[in-house]
XYZ file of C-alpha atoms in Angstrom:
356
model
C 35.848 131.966 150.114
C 37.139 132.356 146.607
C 41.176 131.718 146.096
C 43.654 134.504 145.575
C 43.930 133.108 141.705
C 39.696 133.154 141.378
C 39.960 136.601 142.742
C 42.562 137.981 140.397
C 41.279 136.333 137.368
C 38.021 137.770 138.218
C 39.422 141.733 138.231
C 38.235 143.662 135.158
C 41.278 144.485 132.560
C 40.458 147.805 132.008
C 40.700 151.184 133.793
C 38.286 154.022 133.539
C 38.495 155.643 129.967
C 40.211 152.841 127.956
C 36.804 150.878 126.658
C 37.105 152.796 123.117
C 34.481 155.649 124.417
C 33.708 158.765 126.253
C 32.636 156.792 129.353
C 30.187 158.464 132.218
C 32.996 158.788 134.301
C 34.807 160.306 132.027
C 32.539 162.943 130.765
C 31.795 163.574 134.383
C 35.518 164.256 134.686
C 35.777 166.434 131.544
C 33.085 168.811 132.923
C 34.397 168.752 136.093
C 37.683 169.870 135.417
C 37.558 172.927 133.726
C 36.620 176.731 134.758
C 34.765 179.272 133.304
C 35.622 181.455 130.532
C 37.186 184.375 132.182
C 36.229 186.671 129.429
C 32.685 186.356 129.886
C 31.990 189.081 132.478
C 30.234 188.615 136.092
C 31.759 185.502 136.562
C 29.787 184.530 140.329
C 31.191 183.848 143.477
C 30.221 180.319 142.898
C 32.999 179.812 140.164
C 35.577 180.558 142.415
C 34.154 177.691 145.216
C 34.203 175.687 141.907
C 37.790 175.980 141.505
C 38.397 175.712 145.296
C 36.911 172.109 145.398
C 39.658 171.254 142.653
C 42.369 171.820 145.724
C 45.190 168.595 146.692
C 43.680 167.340 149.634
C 44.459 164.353 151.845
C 42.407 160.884 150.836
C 40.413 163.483 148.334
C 37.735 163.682 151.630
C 37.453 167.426 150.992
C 37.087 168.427 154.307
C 35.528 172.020 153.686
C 32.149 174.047 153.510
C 31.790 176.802 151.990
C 29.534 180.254 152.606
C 29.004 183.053 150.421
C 28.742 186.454 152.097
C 28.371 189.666 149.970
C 31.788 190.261 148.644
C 32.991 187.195 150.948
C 33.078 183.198 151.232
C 34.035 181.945 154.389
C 35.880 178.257 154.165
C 35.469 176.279 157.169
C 36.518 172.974 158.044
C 34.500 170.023 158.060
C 35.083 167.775 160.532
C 32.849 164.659 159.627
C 35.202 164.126 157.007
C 38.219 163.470 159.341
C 40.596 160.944 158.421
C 41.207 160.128 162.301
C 43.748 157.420 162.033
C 46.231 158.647 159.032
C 46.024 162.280 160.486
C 44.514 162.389 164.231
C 45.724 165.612 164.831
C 43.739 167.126 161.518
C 47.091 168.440 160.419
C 46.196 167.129 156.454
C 42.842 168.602 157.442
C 44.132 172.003 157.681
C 46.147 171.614 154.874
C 43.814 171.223 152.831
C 41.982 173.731 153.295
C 45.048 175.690 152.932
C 44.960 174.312 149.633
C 41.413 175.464 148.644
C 42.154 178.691 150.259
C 44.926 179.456 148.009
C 43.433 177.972 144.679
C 40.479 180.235 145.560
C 42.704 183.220 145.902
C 44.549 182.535 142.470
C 40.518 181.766 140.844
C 39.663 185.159 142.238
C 42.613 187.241 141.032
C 42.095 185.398 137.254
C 38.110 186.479 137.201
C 38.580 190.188 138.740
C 38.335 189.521 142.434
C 41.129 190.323 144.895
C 41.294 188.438 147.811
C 42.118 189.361 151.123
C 41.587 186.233 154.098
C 41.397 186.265 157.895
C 41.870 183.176 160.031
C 38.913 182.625 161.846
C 38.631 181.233 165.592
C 38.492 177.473 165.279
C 40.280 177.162 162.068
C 37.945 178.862 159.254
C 39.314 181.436 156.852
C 37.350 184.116 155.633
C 38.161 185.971 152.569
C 36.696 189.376 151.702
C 36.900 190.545 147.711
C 37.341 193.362 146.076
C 37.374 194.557 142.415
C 40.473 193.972 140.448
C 41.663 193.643 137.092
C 40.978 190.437 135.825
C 44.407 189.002 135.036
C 44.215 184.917 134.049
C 47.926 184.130 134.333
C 50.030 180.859 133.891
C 48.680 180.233 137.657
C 44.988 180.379 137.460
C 45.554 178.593 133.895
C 46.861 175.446 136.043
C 43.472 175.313 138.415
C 41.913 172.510 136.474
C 45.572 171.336 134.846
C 46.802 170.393 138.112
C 46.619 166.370 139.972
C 48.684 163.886 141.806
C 50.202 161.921 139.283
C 50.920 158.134 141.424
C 52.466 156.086 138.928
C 56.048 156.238 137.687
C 57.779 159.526 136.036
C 60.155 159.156 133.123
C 63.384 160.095 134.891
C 64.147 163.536 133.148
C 65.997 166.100 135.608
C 64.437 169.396 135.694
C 66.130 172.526 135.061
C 67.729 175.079 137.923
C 65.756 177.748 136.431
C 62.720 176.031 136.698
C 63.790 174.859 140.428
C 64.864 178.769 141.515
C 60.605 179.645 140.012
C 59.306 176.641 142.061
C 61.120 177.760 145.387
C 59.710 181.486 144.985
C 56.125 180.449 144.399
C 56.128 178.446 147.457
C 57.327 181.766 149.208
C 59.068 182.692 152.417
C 57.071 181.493 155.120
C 57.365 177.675 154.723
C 61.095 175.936 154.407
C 61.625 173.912 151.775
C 64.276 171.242 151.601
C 65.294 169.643 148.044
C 65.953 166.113 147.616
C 67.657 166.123 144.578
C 70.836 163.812 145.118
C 71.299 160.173 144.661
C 71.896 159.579 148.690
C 69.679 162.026 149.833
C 66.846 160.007 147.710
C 68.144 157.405 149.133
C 67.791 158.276 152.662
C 64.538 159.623 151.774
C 63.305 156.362 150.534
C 64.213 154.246 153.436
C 62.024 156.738 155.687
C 59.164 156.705 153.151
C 58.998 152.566 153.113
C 60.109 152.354 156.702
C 56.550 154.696 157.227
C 54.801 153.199 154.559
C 55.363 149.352 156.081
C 54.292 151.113 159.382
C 51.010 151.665 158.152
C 50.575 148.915 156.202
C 50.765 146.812 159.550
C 47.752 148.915 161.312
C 44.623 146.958 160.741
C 42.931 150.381 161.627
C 44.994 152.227 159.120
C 44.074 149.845 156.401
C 40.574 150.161 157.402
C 40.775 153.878 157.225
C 42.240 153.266 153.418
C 39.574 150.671 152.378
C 36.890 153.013 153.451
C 38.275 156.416 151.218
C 39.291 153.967 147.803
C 37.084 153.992 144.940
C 37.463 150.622 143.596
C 35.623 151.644 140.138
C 33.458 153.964 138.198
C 30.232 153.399 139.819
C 31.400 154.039 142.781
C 33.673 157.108 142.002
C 30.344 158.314 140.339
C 28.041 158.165 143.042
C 30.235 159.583 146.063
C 32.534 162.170 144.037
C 35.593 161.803 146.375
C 37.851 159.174 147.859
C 40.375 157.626 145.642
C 39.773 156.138 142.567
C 41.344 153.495 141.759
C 42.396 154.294 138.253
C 43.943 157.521 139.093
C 46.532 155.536 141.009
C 46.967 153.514 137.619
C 45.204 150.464 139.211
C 42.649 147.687 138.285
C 39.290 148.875 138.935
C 37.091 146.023 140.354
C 33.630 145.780 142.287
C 34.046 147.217 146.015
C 33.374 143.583 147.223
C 36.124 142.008 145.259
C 38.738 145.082 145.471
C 38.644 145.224 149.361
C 39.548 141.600 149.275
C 42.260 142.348 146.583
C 43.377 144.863 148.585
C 45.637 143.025 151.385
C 47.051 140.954 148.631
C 47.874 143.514 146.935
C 49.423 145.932 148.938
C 52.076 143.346 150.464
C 55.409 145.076 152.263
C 57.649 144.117 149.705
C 55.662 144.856 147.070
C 54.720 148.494 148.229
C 58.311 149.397 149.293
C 59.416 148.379 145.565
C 56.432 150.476 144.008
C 57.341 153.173 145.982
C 61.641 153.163 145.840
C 60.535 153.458 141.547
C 58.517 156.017 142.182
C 61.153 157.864 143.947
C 63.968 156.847 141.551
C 61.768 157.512 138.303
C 60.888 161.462 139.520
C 63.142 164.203 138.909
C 63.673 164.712 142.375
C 61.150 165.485 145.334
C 60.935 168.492 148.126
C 60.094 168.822 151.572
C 57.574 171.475 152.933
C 58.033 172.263 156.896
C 56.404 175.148 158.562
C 56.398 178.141 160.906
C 54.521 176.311 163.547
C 52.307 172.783 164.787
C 49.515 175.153 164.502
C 46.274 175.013 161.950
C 47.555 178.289 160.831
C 50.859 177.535 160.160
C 49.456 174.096 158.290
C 46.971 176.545 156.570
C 50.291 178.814 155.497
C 51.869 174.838 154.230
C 48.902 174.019 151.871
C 48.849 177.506 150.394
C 52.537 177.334 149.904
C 52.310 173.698 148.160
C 49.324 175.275 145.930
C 51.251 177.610 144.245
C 54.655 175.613 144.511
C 52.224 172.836 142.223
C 50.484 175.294 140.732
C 53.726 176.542 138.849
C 55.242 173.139 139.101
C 51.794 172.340 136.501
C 52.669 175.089 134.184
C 55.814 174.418 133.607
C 54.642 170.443 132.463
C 55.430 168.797 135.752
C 53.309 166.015 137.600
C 53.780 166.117 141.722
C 52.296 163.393 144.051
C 52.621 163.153 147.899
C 54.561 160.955 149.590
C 53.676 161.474 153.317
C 54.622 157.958 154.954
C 57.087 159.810 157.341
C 55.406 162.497 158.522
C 51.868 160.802 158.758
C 54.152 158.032 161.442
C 55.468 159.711 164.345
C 58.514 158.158 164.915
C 59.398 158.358 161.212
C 58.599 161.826 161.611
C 61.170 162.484 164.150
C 63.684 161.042 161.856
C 62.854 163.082 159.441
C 62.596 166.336 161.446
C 66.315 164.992 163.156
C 67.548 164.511 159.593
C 66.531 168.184 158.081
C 68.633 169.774 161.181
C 65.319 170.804 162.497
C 64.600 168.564 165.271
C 62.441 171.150 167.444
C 59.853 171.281 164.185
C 57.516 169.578 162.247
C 57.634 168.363 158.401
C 54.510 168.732 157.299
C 54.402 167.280 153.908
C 57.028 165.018 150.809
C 56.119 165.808 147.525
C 58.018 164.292 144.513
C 58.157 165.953 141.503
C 59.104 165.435 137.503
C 57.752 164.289 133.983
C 55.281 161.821 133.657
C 51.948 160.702 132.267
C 48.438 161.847 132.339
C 46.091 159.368 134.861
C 42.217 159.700 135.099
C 40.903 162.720 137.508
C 39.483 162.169 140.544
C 36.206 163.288 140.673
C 35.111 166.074 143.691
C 31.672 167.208 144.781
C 30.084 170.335 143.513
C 29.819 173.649 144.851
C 26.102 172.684 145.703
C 27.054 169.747 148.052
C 29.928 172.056 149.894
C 28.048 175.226 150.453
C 26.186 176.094 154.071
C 23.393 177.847 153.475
């Protein structure tokens, strides 16, 4: 068995991007993240289930089919890409495809379509279109802007104004709770760590994790989800030499330091809770959070998740107990603020997600 030094000395220095050229990976990204020209004209269904597959979802599985009916899609869940251990219940599931329902929705009003879903038995949403003027506004604009930024922010406080425009996007139907104050973050950050540690101790969790990281390129490449390493702002390194890394790595104290800066360096971070423990109601939470990040991107702010404490279920109480709302169910933390541009993660194509 190599040592823990032979193993570090052995990771590569550099990160996707930084070898002084357009790298595969990197092109692969470029084309990836961007939509078509909304001017063109008879812009296909297939563009908007190309901006769908660009929706937050949990690990980046992208747990979703898609099928094209005239003047419909339907979105359905796909269930071979559970994450059973981090979310048994398929609550992130459902989210997500809240997500892709909603980034569809804002993809269809920008390229002429109007959009009007139906929650299908068993979790599916289908949405049936109809003509519209085409109107590509800051929202649609975002699609391919938008990512989870996991590294550190640069501190700057963002504006009331700006807060008052987040809180409307997000809408009515989902509560949102601020974290904005210095003991309020700091409550906040004892429940993230105290869930974070939790999982860190679960051999089955860190399984789970091992399984859905990227450790570099090549691998990114040639599965198009998971996460990649250097869109965290990590080492990328050979999948036999990162999973080792790995638990050496991500110690207890070294995690709950990474993550109390993460928390200190962000403007401030919000709390989505919904109607319900239902896969509507978590449907009705990922659309909220799309357009919530959605505006949150056009006005130049990064997000990431921070779901330690409601992925454990005791931390989740807490939480719930500490939000005056112990009868419900926070569904997701996001922090928010100013920060840096990462690598994308790449996603799979509207080819590999459609049911034919």
């Amino acid at each position: 068995m190599p040592t823990r030094r032979a193993l570090i000395a052995a990771t590569p220095l550099l990160v996707a991007g930084c070898s002084g050229g357009e790298s595969r990976y990197d092109r692969a990204a470029r084309d990836l993240w961007r939509l078509p020209d909304p001017g063109g004209g008879g812009v296909p269904m297939i563009a908007l289930i190309h901006a769908a597959t660009l929706a937050a979802n949990g690990h980046n599985t992208q747990p979703w089919r898609f099928r094209i009916e005239p003047r419909a899609i339907e979105i359905l869940p796909d269930f071979s890409r559970r994450t059973p251990v981090v979310d048994p219940d398929d609550h992130h599931l459902f989210v997500s495809l809240g997500c892709a329902l909603e980034t569809l929705l804002q993809a269809g009003l920008g390229y002429g379509w109007a959009g009007e879903p139906e929650i299908l038995p068993g979790g599916g949403v289908r949405i049936a279109f109809s003509s519209a003027p085409a109107r590509p506004g800051v929202l649609f604009q975002a699609i391919p802007r938008r990512a989870s930024t996991r590294t550190n922010y640069d501190g700057r406080l963002v504006d009331a104004a700006t807060l008052r425009r987040l809180e409307a996007a997000a809408g009515p139907d989902v509560a949102l709770r601020w974290v904005l104050e210095p003991d309020e973050r700091a409550r906040l950050t004892d429940m993230i760590v105290a869930g974070n540690s939790a999982q860190l101790a679960d051999p089955a969790f860190m399984r789970e994790l091992a399984d859905w990281i990227r450790f570099d390129a090549k691998e990114a490449l040639a599965r198009r989800d998971g996460l990649f390493a250097a869109a965290s702002g990590n080492l990328t390194a050979p999948r036999w030499l990162g999973e080792r890394l790995l638990h050496m790595v991500m110690t207890k104290q070294g995690e709950a330091d990474r993550l109390a800066g993460w928390v200190r360096s962000s403007a401030g971070a919000v709390i989505f809770t919904g109607s319900a423990e239902t896969p509507a109601s978590w449907i009705a939470v990922g659309r909220a959070f799309t357009r919530f990040a959605l505006t949150a991107t056009a006005a130049g702010l990064k997000l990431a998740f921070l779901n330690q404490p409601v992925e454990d279920p005791s931390m989740r109480r807490r939480m719930a107990a500490w939000l005056g709302e112990p009868a419900k169910r926070p569904d997701l933390v996001v922090r928010f603020g100013y920060g840096p541009e990462l690598p994308r993660s790449l996603r799979r194509g509207p080819q590999a997600v459609l049911l034919r």
